[in-house]
Amino acid sequence: MAANRRIRNLFLAPAIIYLLFMSIYPLIYSLYLSTTRKNLSRPYQKGFIGFDNYSNLITNDLFRTAIENTIVLAVASILIELIIAFFIARLFVAISDVPGSSIIRTVFILPMMLTPVVSGLLWSYILSPSLGIANHILRELGQAPYPWLASSDTALKSVIMINVWQWSPFLMLLMLAGLMSIPREQYEAAAMDGANILQVVRHIEMPFLRNVVLIGIIFRVIDNFRLFDIIYVTTRGGPGSATEVVTMYAYREMFGFFNVGYGSAAAVLILIMANIVTLVLNRFIRGEEGNVR
Amino acid sequence: MYARKRLKKAVLVVVALVLTILNITPLIWTFMSGFKTRLEIFTIPPVWIPKSLNLANYEAIFDKRLHNLENSVAITVGSTAGVLLIAVPAAFALTVFAMKNKKHLEFWILSTRMMPPIAAAIPLYLGIKEIGLYDTRWGVMLIYIGFNLPFAIWMATTFMRQLPGEIFEAALVDGCSWPQVLLRIAVPLSVGGLSTVAIFTALFCWNELLLAVFLTSSNAKTFTVVLTEFVGQTNIVWELMAAGAVIQIVPIVILTFLTQRYIVAGLTMGAVKQ
């Protein structure tokens, strides 16, 4: 048994030591930095300033805008993705016994496998005001060209559209897996009882979908709090502050202005917000199921 | 009745096909644009199909950016190997050995994945600089391995728990040591699950931008970072961008088709019983 214990520790130790260095050390270091005025371009300027960075952040208009935009982006994207995903998933369930339908499905989910940088780039080309194919099509249809990413009124909507395009397939796949796990007899029994489509959705499909969808939402919330790549290649937070999001804000403070003290405070706040949302959603899952993670 | 059902299904297949083609139209458009000349890019109305199979954009990228592509490949392969090397023994230990507080340990491992990369950015950047690995492939790999471990351990544990425990005991009785049980029995039997782990790790490394932006400057710069540089503020080289995007996504498209059955398993992470 003692030998087993040695083997066990030997197998686990590299992973645990690695993860300590990757999580606890950065966390403590970031917490420490967030209470200083450290700036990498001014190496001699240090000094403990307590919670000043945090109070400056909370009163900073741009940071507030970044939080608002992040929330709008996350909520709008996830809601639209859920609706699209549900209908497409049902469509693929309906044709799942047709030969070749799995190939169509694989083609459909390609966007979610793409490098986010690439999806940002190809959409910024498509949506380019003068050269873009999107406005060309609008003109052909007799519509006025749309400013897309170039105007502060429409930029956030355009980013949401790119986000939805890339990630609807993810929720679609989860729902598809959930729907496919429903035993056929349940549908047959419902048909015998004369249940209509809404009743089938409500009483048979929803219970099966609930957990996969909640897990999918947790992942999408975390993703949206981290959203960086698409913004970085399309708008960099602009025009003005129209698409400023929290990660972009912290990144610019840290690596644009070298304000690592202030930037770290922003990063710590992002971490806290992401954790609160995850905990709430997690509680929601455990709430009824009891044994799901 | 039967004929009507078949007709309905045929209509649904057509709808699915049309939606799918619409959904990947941006990809087709980009693929076509990669062959365009600078002149064709600026043509109004836009041309869908370029006049000739012009490979100049691809040549230009392979000419100047081969080194960055090599960085991406090396970092992806190296990180994936590193992740498997560390995650598989850990997952095995979590599967077969009894342990106090195992649930807490597992939860802690998974929870480290919740950390947004930006929250660890400065400490990791300064740490990598301190040990002299800034702008090296090793530096990027070191960090990528760390970011992938939690999910990899978690997924590998899920797959190994599905193996019957009696096999391990039988092997021990036959005189195998624990490392032998791991290498000769657990790994071969969970090869499907471990492929899923490898696929998702490789995809993360190949696609990653934020960490690569601040861990590299020139030597170890990955191809994703190079792609972001095609859209400067003044002169946007769309034809090179399109060709670069195609180079970046061709491996992903191939991987997706080869491994489609593992993708669902990896995404649902056992949330749905197959």
Coordinates of C-alpha atoms in Angstrom, one line a residue:
Chain A
M1 CA 0.0 0.0 0.0
A2 CA 2.9 2.3 0.8
A3 CA 4.3 1.5 -2.6
N4 CA 0.9 2.4 -4.2
R5 CA 1.0 5.7 -2.5
R6 CA 4.4 6.5 -3.9
I7 CA 3.3 5.6 -7.4
R8 CA 0.2 7.6 -7.0
N9 CA 2.1 10.7 -5.9
L10 CA 4.7 10.2 -8.6
F11 CA 1.9 10.2 -11.3
L12 CA 0.0 13.2 -9.8
A13 CA 2.9 15.4 -8.7
P14 CA 3.9 16.9 -12.1
A15 CA 0.4 17.9 -12.9
I16 CA -0.3 19.4 -9.5
I17 CA 3.0 21.3 -9.3
Y18 CA 2.4 22.6 -12.8
L19 CA -1.1 23.8 -12.0
L20 CA 0.1 25.5 -8.8
F21 CA 2.6 27.5 -10.8
M22 CA -0.1 28.3 -13.4
S23 CA -2.9 29.4 -11.1
I24 CA -1.9 30.2 -7.5
Y25 CA 1.4 32.0 -8.4
P26 CA -0.2 34.3 -11.0
L27 CA -3.2 34.9 -8.8
I28 CA -1.1 36.0 -5.8
Y29 CA 1.3 38.0 -8.0
S30 CA -1.7 39.7 -9.7
L31 CA -3.3 40.6 -6.4
Y32 CA 0.0 42.1 -5.2
L33 CA 0.5 44.1 -8.4
S34 CA -3.0 45.4 -8.3
T35 CA -2.2 47.2 -5.1
T36 CA 0.8 49.0 -6.6
R37 CA 1.3 51.7 -9.2
K38 CA 3.9 49.6 -11.0
N39 CA 4.5 50.6 -14.7
L40 CA 6.9 48.6 -16.8
S41 CA 8.1 51.6 -18.7
R42 CA 9.0 53.4 -15.5
P43 CA 10.9 50.7 -13.5
Y44 CA 11.6 52.9 -10.5
Q45 CA 8.0 53.8 -9.9
K46 CA 6.6 51.3 -7.5
G47 CA 4.9 51.9 -4.2
F48 CA 1.9 50.4 -2.5
I49 CA -1.3 52.3 -3.1
G50 CA -3.8 50.0 -1.4
F51 CA -7.1 49.9 -3.3
D52 CA -6.7 53.1 -5.3
N53 CA -6.5 51.1 -8.6
Y54 CA -9.8 49.5 -7.8
S55 CA -11.6 52.7 -6.9
N56 CA -10.1 54.4 -10.0
L57 CA -11.4 51.5 -12.1
I58 CA -14.9 51.5 -10.8
T59 CA -15.2 55.2 -11.5
N60 CA -13.5 55.0 -14.9
D61 CA -16.0 55.5 -17.7
L62 CA -14.2 53.4 -20.3
F63 CA -14.0 50.4 -17.9
R64 CA -17.7 50.7 -17.2
T65 CA -18.5 50.9 -20.9
A66 CA -16.3 47.8 -21.3
I67 CA -18.3 45.9 -18.6
E68 CA -21.6 47.0 -20.2
N69 CA -20.5 46.0 -23.6
T70 CA -19.3 42.6 -22.4
I71 CA -22.6 41.9 -20.7
V72 CA -24.7 43.0 -23.7
L73 CA -22.4 41.0 -26.0
A74 CA -22.7 37.9 -23.8
V75 CA -26.4 38.0 -23.2
A76 CA -27.4 38.9 -26.8
S77 CA -25.0 36.4 -28.4
I78 CA -26.0 33.5 -26.2
L79 CA -29.8 34.1 -26.6
I80 CA -29.6 34.3 -30.4
E81 CA -27.2 31.3 -30.5
L82 CA -29.7 29.2 -28.3
I83 CA -32.6 30.0 -30.6
I84 CA -30.7 29.2 -33.8
A85 CA -29.1 26.1 -32.3
F86 CA -32.4 24.7 -31.2
F87 CA -34.0 24.9 -34.7
I88 CA -30.9 23.6 -36.5
A89 CA -30.5 20.8 -34.0
R90 CA -34.1 19.7 -34.6
L91 CA -33.6 19.9 -38.3
F92 CA -30.5 17.6 -38.1
V93 CA -32.3 15.2 -35.8
A94 CA -35.2 14.9 -38.3
I95 CA -32.8 13.9 -41.1
S96 CA -30.4 11.9 -38.9
D97 CA -31.3 8.6 -40.6
V98 CA -30.6 10.0 -44.1
P99 CA -27.3 8.7 -45.5
G100 CA -24.8 11.5 -45.8
S101 CA -26.5 13.7 -43.3
S102 CA -23.5 13.5 -40.9
I103 CA -21.3 15.0 -43.6
I104 CA -23.7 18.0 -44.0
R105 CA -23.6 18.3 -40.2
T106 CA -19.8 18.4 -40.1
V107 CA -19.7 21.1 -42.8
F108 CA -22.3 23.0 -40.8
I109 CA -20.2 23.0 -37.6
L110 CA -16.9 24.2 -39.4
P111 CA -17.2 27.8 -38.2
M112 CA -16.8 26.8 -34.5
M113 CA -13.6 24.9 -35.3
L114 CA -12.1 28.0 -37.0
T115 CA -9.4 30.1 -35.5
P116 CA -11.3 33.1 -34.0
V117 CA -8.7 35.4 -35.6
V118 CA -9.6 34.0 -39.0
S119 CA -13.4 34.5 -38.4
G120 CA -12.7 38.1 -37.4
L121 CA -10.6 38.6 -40.5
L122 CA -12.8 37.1 -43.0
W123 CA -15.9 39.0 -41.7
S124 CA -14.0 42.3 -41.6
Y125 CA -13.3 41.7 -45.3
I126 CA -16.9 40.7 -46.0
L127 CA -18.3 43.7 -44.0
S128 CA -15.7 46.2 -45.4
P129 CA -17.8 49.3 -46.2
S130 CA -16.6 49.9 -49.8
L131 CA -15.0 46.6 -50.9
G132 CA -17.1 44.2 -48.9
I133 CA -19.4 41.7 -50.5
A134 CA -22.1 42.3 -47.9
N135 CA -22.8 45.9 -48.9
H136 CA -22.5 44.9 -52.5
I137 CA -25.4 42.4 -52.0
L138 CA -27.4 45.1 -50.2
R139 CA -26.9 47.5 -53.1
E140 CA -28.0 44.8 -55.6
L141 CA -31.1 44.4 -53.5
G142 CA -31.8 48.1 -53.7
Q143 CA -30.9 48.7 -50.0
A144 CA -28.7 51.4 -48.6
P145 CA -25.2 50.2 -47.6
Y146 CA -24.8 49.4 -43.9
P147 CA -21.8 50.7 -42.0
W148 CA -21.3 47.4 -40.1
L149 CA -18.0 47.6 -38.1
A150 CA -17.2 51.1 -39.1
S151 CA -19.9 53.0 -37.1
S152 CA -20.3 53.2 -33.4
D153 CA -24.0 52.5 -33.7
T154 CA -23.6 49.2 -35.6
A155 CA -20.2 47.9 -34.6
L156 CA -21.3 46.0 -31.5
K157 CA -24.2 44.4 -33.4
S158 CA -21.8 43.3 -36.1
V159 CA -19.4 41.8 -33.5
I160 CA -22.4 39.9 -32.0
M161 CA -23.3 38.7 -35.5
I162 CA -19.7 37.3 -36.0
N163 CA -19.8 35.7 -32.6
V164 CA -23.2 34.1 -33.3
W165 CA -22.0 32.8 -36.6
Q166 CA -19.0 31.2 -35.1
W167 CA -20.6 29.7 -32.0
S168 CA -24.2 28.7 -32.8
P169 CA -22.8 25.3 -34.1
F170 CA -21.4 24.6 -30.6
L171 CA -24.7 24.9 -28.8
M172 CA -26.3 23.1 -31.8
L173 CA -24.0 20.1 -31.3
L174 CA -24.8 20.0 -27.6
M175 CA -28.5 20.1 -28.2
L176 CA -28.2 17.5 -31.0
A177 CA -26.5 15.2 -28.6
G178 CA -29.2 15.8 -26.0
L179 CA -32.1 15.3 -28.5
M180 CA -30.5 12.1 -29.9
S181 CA -30.3 10.6 -26.4
I182 CA -34.1 10.7 -26.0
P183 CA -35.6 7.2 -26.3
R184 CA -37.9 6.8 -29.4
E185 CA -40.6 5.2 -27.2
Q186 CA -41.1 8.6 -25.5
Y187 CA -42.1 10.2 -28.8
E188 CA -44.3 7.3 -29.7
A189 CA -46.1 7.4 -26.4
A190 CA -46.6 11.1 -26.7
A191 CA -48.0 10.6 -30.2
M192 CA -50.4 7.9 -28.9
D193 CA -51.6 10.4 -26.2
G194 CA -52.2 13.0 -28.9
A195 CA -49.7 15.5 -27.6
N196 CA -49.0 18.5 -29.8
I197 CA -45.6 19.7 -30.8
L198 CA -45.4 22.3 -28.0
Q199 CA -46.2 19.7 -25.4
V200 CA -43.5 17.4 -26.8
V201 CA -41.0 20.1 -26.6
R202 CA -42.0 21.2 -23.1
H203 CA -42.4 17.8 -21.5
I204 CA -40.1 15.4 -23.4
E205 CA -37.3 17.5 -25.0
M206 CA -36.7 20.2 -22.4
P207 CA -35.9 17.8 -19.5
F208 CA -33.3 16.0 -21.7
L209 CA -31.8 19.3 -23.0
R210 CA -31.7 21.1 -19.7
N211 CA -28.3 20.0 -18.4
V212 CA -26.4 20.0 -21.7
V213 CA -27.8 23.5 -22.4
L214 CA -26.8 24.8 -19.0
I215 CA -23.3 23.4 -19.4
G216 CA -23.1 25.0 -22.9
I217 CA -24.3 28.3 -21.5
I218 CA -21.5 28.2 -18.8
F219 CA -18.9 27.6 -21.5
R220 CA -20.3 30.4 -23.6
V221 CA -20.4 32.8 -20.7
I222 CA -16.7 32.1 -19.9
D223 CA -15.8 32.4 -23.5
N224 CA -17.6 35.8 -23.8
F225 CA -15.9 37.2 -20.7
R226 CA -12.6 36.2 -22.4
L227 CA -13.5 37.5 -25.9
F228 CA -10.5 39.1 -27.4
D229 CA -9.4 37.7 -30.7
I230 CA -12.4 38.9 -32.8
I231 CA -12.3 42.4 -31.3
Y232 CA -8.5 42.6 -31.7
V233 CA -8.6 42.0 -35.4
T234 CA -11.9 43.8 -36.3
T235 CA -12.2 47.0 -34.2
R236 CA -9.7 47.0 -31.3
G237 CA -12.6 48.3 -29.2
G238 CA -13.6 51.1 -31.5
P239 CA -15.0 53.1 -33.1
G240 CA -14.7 55.2 -30.0
S241 CA -15.6 52.8 -27.2
A242 CA -18.4 51.0 -29.1
T243 CA -16.9 47.5 -28.9
E244 CA -14.6 47.9 -25.9
V245 CA -14.7 44.8 -23.8
V246 CA -13.1 44.0 -20.5
T247 CA -10.2 41.8 -21.8
M248 CA -9.3 44.3 -24.5
Y249 CA -9.3 47.0 -21.8
A250 CA -7.0 45.1 -19.5
Y251 CA -4.8 44.1 -22.4
R252 CA -4.3 47.7 -23.5
E253 CA -3.5 48.9 -20.0
M254 CA -1.0 46.1 -19.5
F255 CA 0.7 45.8 -22.9
G256 CA -0.2 49.1 -24.5
F257 CA 0.5 51.5 -21.7
F258 CA 2.6 49.1 -19.5
N259 CA 0.3 50.1 -16.5
V260 CA 0.6 46.6 -15.0
G261 CA -0.6 47.7 -11.5
Y262 CA -3.8 49.2 -12.8
G263 CA -4.2 46.5 -15.5
S264 CA -3.8 43.8 -12.9
A265 CA -6.6 45.3 -10.9
A266 CA -8.8 45.2 -14.0
A267 CA -7.8 41.5 -14.5
V268 CA -8.6 40.7 -10.9
L269 CA -12.1 42.2 -11.3
I270 CA -12.7 40.2 -14.5
L271 CA -11.7 37.1 -12.6
I272 CA -14.1 37.8 -9.8
M273 CA -17.0 38.6 -12.2
A274 CA -16.3 35.5 -14.2
N275 CA -16.3 33.4 -11.1
I276 CA -19.5 34.8 -9.7
V277 CA -21.4 34.1 -12.9
T278 CA -20.0 30.6 -13.1
L279 CA -20.9 29.8 -9.5
V280 CA -24.4 31.0 -10.0
L281 CA -24.9 28.9 -13.1
N282 CA -23.3 25.9 -11.4
R283 CA -25.6 26.2 -8.5
F284 CA -28.4 26.3 -10.9
I285 CA -27.3 23.0 -12.4
R286 CA -26.7 21.3 -9.1
G287 CA -29.9 22.7 -7.8
E288 CA -32.2 20.2 -9.3
E289 CA -30.0 17.4 -10.4
G290 CA -28.0 17.1 -7.2
N291 CA -25.2 14.9 -8.7
V292 CA -24.1 16.7 -11.8
R293 CA -20.7 18.2 -11.1
Chain B
M1 CA -48.8 8.3 -46.1
Y2 CA -45.4 6.7 -46.6
A3 CA -44.8 8.8 -49.7
R4 CA -45.7 12.0 -47.9
K5 CA -43.2 11.2 -45.2
R6 CA -40.5 10.7 -47.7
L7 CA -41.3 13.9 -49.4
K8 CA -41.2 15.8 -46.1
K9 CA -37.8 14.3 -45.4
A10 CA -36.5 15.2 -48.8
V11 CA -37.6 18.8 -48.2
L12 CA -35.8 18.9 -44.9
V13 CA -32.6 17.6 -46.4
V14 CA -32.7 20.4 -49.0
V15 CA -33.3 22.9 -46.3
A16 CA -30.4 21.6 -44.3
L17 CA -28.2 21.7 -47.4
V18 CA -29.1 25.3 -48.2
L19 CA -28.6 26.5 -44.7
T20 CA -25.3 24.7 -44.5
I21 CA -24.0 26.2 -47.7
L22 CA -25.2 29.7 -46.6
N23 CA -23.4 29.1 -43.3
I24 CA -20.0 28.4 -44.9
T25 CA -20.4 31.0 -47.7
P26 CA -17.9 33.3 -45.8
L27 CA -15.4 30.4 -46.0
I28 CA -16.0 29.9 -49.7
W29 CA -15.6 33.6 -50.4
T30 CA -12.3 33.7 -48.5
F31 CA -11.1 30.7 -50.3
M32 CA -11.8 32.3 -53.6
S33 CA -10.2 35.6 -52.6
G34 CA -7.0 33.9 -51.8
F35 CA -6.5 33.4 -55.5
K36 CA -7.3 37.0 -56.5
T37 CA -4.9 39.5 -57.8
R38 CA -4.7 42.9 -56.1
L39 CA -6.7 44.3 -59.1
E40 CA -9.4 41.7 -58.7
I41 CA -9.7 42.6 -55.0
F42 CA -10.5 46.2 -55.9
T43 CA -12.9 45.4 -58.7
I44 CA -16.4 46.7 -58.4
P45 CA -18.8 44.8 -58.6
P46 CA -16.8 42.1 -56.7
V47 CA -15.8 39.0 -58.6
W48 CA -16.7 35.7 -57.0
I49 CA -14.5 33.4 -59.1
P50 CA -11.0 34.7 -59.9
K51 CA -10.0 34.6 -63.6
S52 CA -7.0 32.4 -63.1
L53 CA -5.6 30.1 -60.4
N54 CA -3.2 32.7 -59.2
L55 CA -0.9 31.3 -56.6
A56 CA 1.2 34.5 -56.0
N57 CA -0.4 35.2 -52.6
Y58 CA 0.4 31.7 -51.4
E59 CA 3.9 31.9 -52.7
A60 CA 4.4 35.3 -51.0
I61 CA 3.3 33.8 -47.6
F62 CA 5.4 30.7 -47.9
D63 CA 8.3 32.8 -48.9
K64 CA 8.2 35.2 -46.0
R65 CA 6.2 33.5 -43.3
L66 CA 7.3 29.9 -43.4
H67 CA 9.2 30.4 -40.2
N68 CA 6.0 31.4 -38.4
L69 CA 4.1 28.5 -39.8
E70 CA 6.9 26.2 -38.5
N71 CA 6.6 27.9 -35.1
S72 CA 2.9 27.2 -35.0
V73 CA 3.4 23.5 -36.0
A74 CA 6.2 22.9 -33.5
I75 CA 4.4 24.6 -30.7
T76 CA 1.1 22.7 -31.4
V77 CA 2.9 19.4 -31.6
G78 CA 5.1 20.0 -28.6
S79 CA 2.4 21.3 -26.4
T80 CA 0.1 18.4 -27.2
A81 CA 2.8 15.9 -26.5
G82 CA 3.6 17.7 -23.2
V83 CA 0.0 17.8 -22.2
L84 CA -0.5 14.0 -22.8
L85 CA 2.7 13.2 -21.0
I86 CA 1.6 15.0 -17.8
A87 CA -2.2 14.6 -18.0
V88 CA -2.4 10.9 -18.7
P89 CA -0.5 9.6 -15.6
A90 CA -2.4 12.1 -13.4
A91 CA -5.8 11.0 -14.9
F92 CA -4.8 7.3 -14.3
A93 CA -3.9 8.0 -10.7
L94 CA -7.2 9.8 -10.2
T95 CA -9.0 6.8 -11.7
V96 CA -7.4 3.8 -9.9
F97 CA -6.1 5.0 -6.6
A98 CA -8.2 5.7 -3.5
M99 CA -7.5 9.1 -2.0
K100 CA -8.8 11.4 0.7
N101 CA -10.4 14.6 -0.7
K102 CA -10.2 13.3 -4.2
K103 CA -13.4 15.2 -5.2
H104 CA -11.9 18.4 -3.9
L105 CA -8.6 17.8 -5.8
E106 CA -10.6 17.1 -9.0
F107 CA -12.7 20.2 -8.6
W108 CA -9.6 22.3 -7.9
I109 CA -7.9 21.0 -11.1
L110 CA -11.0 21.8 -13.2
S111 CA -11.5 25.2 -11.6
T112 CA -8.0 26.4 -12.7
R113 CA -9.4 26.3 -16.2
M114 CA -12.0 29.0 -15.3
M115 CA -9.2 31.6 -14.9
P116 CA -9.4 34.0 -17.8
P117 CA -5.9 34.1 -19.5
I118 CA -5.8 37.9 -19.1
A119 CA -5.9 37.5 -15.3
A120 CA -2.6 35.6 -15.4
A121 CA -1.0 37.5 -18.2
I122 CA 1.4 39.8 -16.4
P123 CA 2.8 37.2 -13.9
L124 CA 3.3 34.7 -16.7
Y125 CA 4.9 37.3 -19.0
L126 CA 7.3 38.5 -16.2
G127 CA 8.0 34.9 -15.2
I128 CA 8.8 33.7 -18.7
K129 CA 11.1 36.7 -19.2
E130 CA 12.8 36.0 -15.8
I131 CA 13.7 32.4 -16.8
G132 CA 15.0 33.6 -20.2
L133 CA 12.3 31.9 -22.4
Y134 CA 10.6 35.1 -23.7
D135 CA 10.1 34.8 -27.5
T136 CA 11.1 31.2 -27.6
R137 CA 9.0 28.2 -28.7
W138 CA 9.7 26.6 -25.3
G139 CA 8.3 29.5 -23.5
V140 CA 5.0 29.4 -25.4
M141 CA 4.8 25.6 -25.0
L142 CA 5.3 25.9 -21.3
I143 CA 2.4 28.2 -21.0
Y144 CA 0.1 26.4 -23.4
I145 CA 0.7 23.1 -21.6
G146 CA -0.4 24.7 -18.4
F147 CA -3.6 26.2 -19.9
N148 CA -4.6 22.8 -21.4
L149 CA -3.8 20.5 -18.4
P150 CA -7.0 21.0 -16.4
F151 CA -9.4 20.2 -19.2
A152 CA -7.1 17.3 -20.5
I153 CA -6.8 15.7 -17.0
W154 CA -10.6 16.0 -16.6
M155 CA -11.4 14.5 -19.9
A156 CA -8.9 11.7 -19.7
T157 CA -10.2 10.8 -16.2
T158 CA -13.7 10.7 -17.6
F159 CA -12.7 8.3 -20.3
M160 CA -10.5 6.1 -18.1
R161 CA -13.3 5.7 -15.5
Q162 CA -15.3 3.9 -18.3
L163 CA -12.8 1.1 -18.4
P164 CA -13.6 -2.0 -16.2
G165 CA -11.4 -1.8 -13.1
E166 CA -11.0 -5.6 -13.0
I167 CA -8.6 -5.5 -16.0
F168 CA -6.1 -3.5 -13.9
E169 CA -6.4 -5.9 -11.0
A170 CA -5.9 -8.9 -13.2
A171 CA -2.8 -7.3 -14.7
L172 CA -1.4 -6.6 -11.3
V173 CA -2.0 -10.2 -10.2
D174 CA -0.1 -11.3 -13.4
G175 CA 2.9 -9.4 -12.1
C176 CA 2.6 -6.1 -14.0
S177 CA 3.8 -3.0 -12.2
W178 CA 1.6 0.1 -12.1
P179 CA 3.6 1.9 -14.8
Q180 CA 3.2 -1.2 -17.0
V181 CA -0.6 -1.3 -16.3
L182 CA -0.8 2.4 -17.4
L183 CA 1.3 1.9 -20.6
R184 CA 0.2 -1.5 -21.7
I185 CA -3.5 -1.6 -20.6
A186 CA -5.0 1.8 -19.7
V187 CA -3.5 3.8 -22.6
P188 CA -4.2 1.3 -25.4
L189 CA -7.8 0.8 -24.1
S190 CA -8.6 4.5 -23.9
V191 CA -7.0 5.5 -27.2
G192 CA -10.2 7.0 -28.5
G193 CA -10.6 9.2 -25.5
L194 CA -7.0 10.2 -25.5
S195 CA -7.3 11.2 -29.1
T196 CA -10.1 13.5 -28.2
V197 CA -7.8 15.1 -25.6
A198 CA -5.1 15.5 -28.2
I199 CA -7.5 17.0 -30.8
F200 CA -8.8 19.6 -28.4
T201 CA -5.4 20.5 -27.1
A202 CA -4.0 20.8 -30.6
L203 CA -6.9 23.0 -31.7
F204 CA -6.4 25.3 -28.7
C205 CA -2.7 25.7 -29.5
W206 CA -3.1 26.2 -33.2
N207 CA -5.9 28.8 -32.7
E208 CA -4.5 30.7 -29.7
L209 CA -3.8 34.5 -30.0
L210 CA -3.8 36.4 -26.7
L211 CA -1.0 34.5 -25.0
A212 CA 1.1 34.3 -28.2
V213 CA 0.9 38.1 -28.7
F214 CA 2.6 38.9 -25.4
L215 CA 4.9 35.8 -25.1
T216 CA 6.6 36.4 -28.5
S217 CA 7.9 39.2 -30.6
S218 CA 9.8 37.8 -33.6
N219 CA 11.6 34.5 -33.3
A220 CA 8.8 32.4 -31.9
K221 CA 5.9 34.4 -33.4
T222 CA 3.1 32.1 -34.3
F223 CA 1.1 32.2 -37.6
T224 CA -2.1 33.4 -35.8
V225 CA -0.2 36.6 -34.7
V226 CA 1.1 37.0 -38.3
L227 CA -2.5 36.9 -39.6
T228 CA -3.5 39.8 -37.3
E229 CA -0.7 41.9 -39.0
F230 CA -2.3 41.8 -42.4
V231 CA -4.9 44.2 -41.3
G232 CA -2.8 47.3 -40.5
Q233 CA -4.6 50.6 -40.0
T234 CA -3.8 52.1 -43.4
N235 CA -3.1 49.4 -46.0
I236 CA -5.1 46.2 -45.7
V237 CA -3.7 43.5 -47.9
W238 CA -6.9 41.5 -48.3
E239 CA -5.6 39.0 -50.8
L240 CA -2.7 38.0 -48.6
M241 CA -5.0 37.9 -45.6
A242 CA -7.3 35.6 -47.4
A243 CA -4.5 33.3 -48.5
G244 CA -3.1 33.3 -45.0
A245 CA -6.6 32.5 -43.5
V246 CA -6.9 29.5 -45.9
I247 CA -3.4 28.2 -44.9
Q248 CA -4.4 28.6 -41.2
I249 CA -7.8 26.7 -41.6
V250 CA -6.9 23.9 -44.0
P251 CA -5.4 21.7 -41.3
I252 CA -8.5 22.4 -39.1
V253 CA -10.9 21.4 -41.9
I254 CA -9.0 18.2 -42.5
L255 CA -8.9 17.4 -38.8
T256 CA -12.6 18.1 -38.4
F257 CA -13.5 15.7 -41.1
L258 CA -11.1 13.0 -39.9
T259 CA -12.2 13.2 -36.3
Q260 CA -15.9 14.2 -36.4
R261 CA -17.0 11.4 -34.1
Y262 CA -14.6 12.5 -31.3
I263 CA -15.6 16.1 -31.5
V264 CA -19.1 15.6 -30.0
A265 CA -17.7 13.3 -27.3
G266 CA -15.1 16.0 -26.3
L267 CA -17.6 18.9 -26.4
T268 CA -20.2 17.3 -24.3
M269 CA -17.5 15.9 -21.9
G270 CA -19.8 13.1 -20.8
A271 CA -22.7 15.5 -20.2
V272 CA -24.7 13.4 -22.5
K273 CA -24.5 9.6 -22.4
Q274 CA -23.9 8.4 -25.9

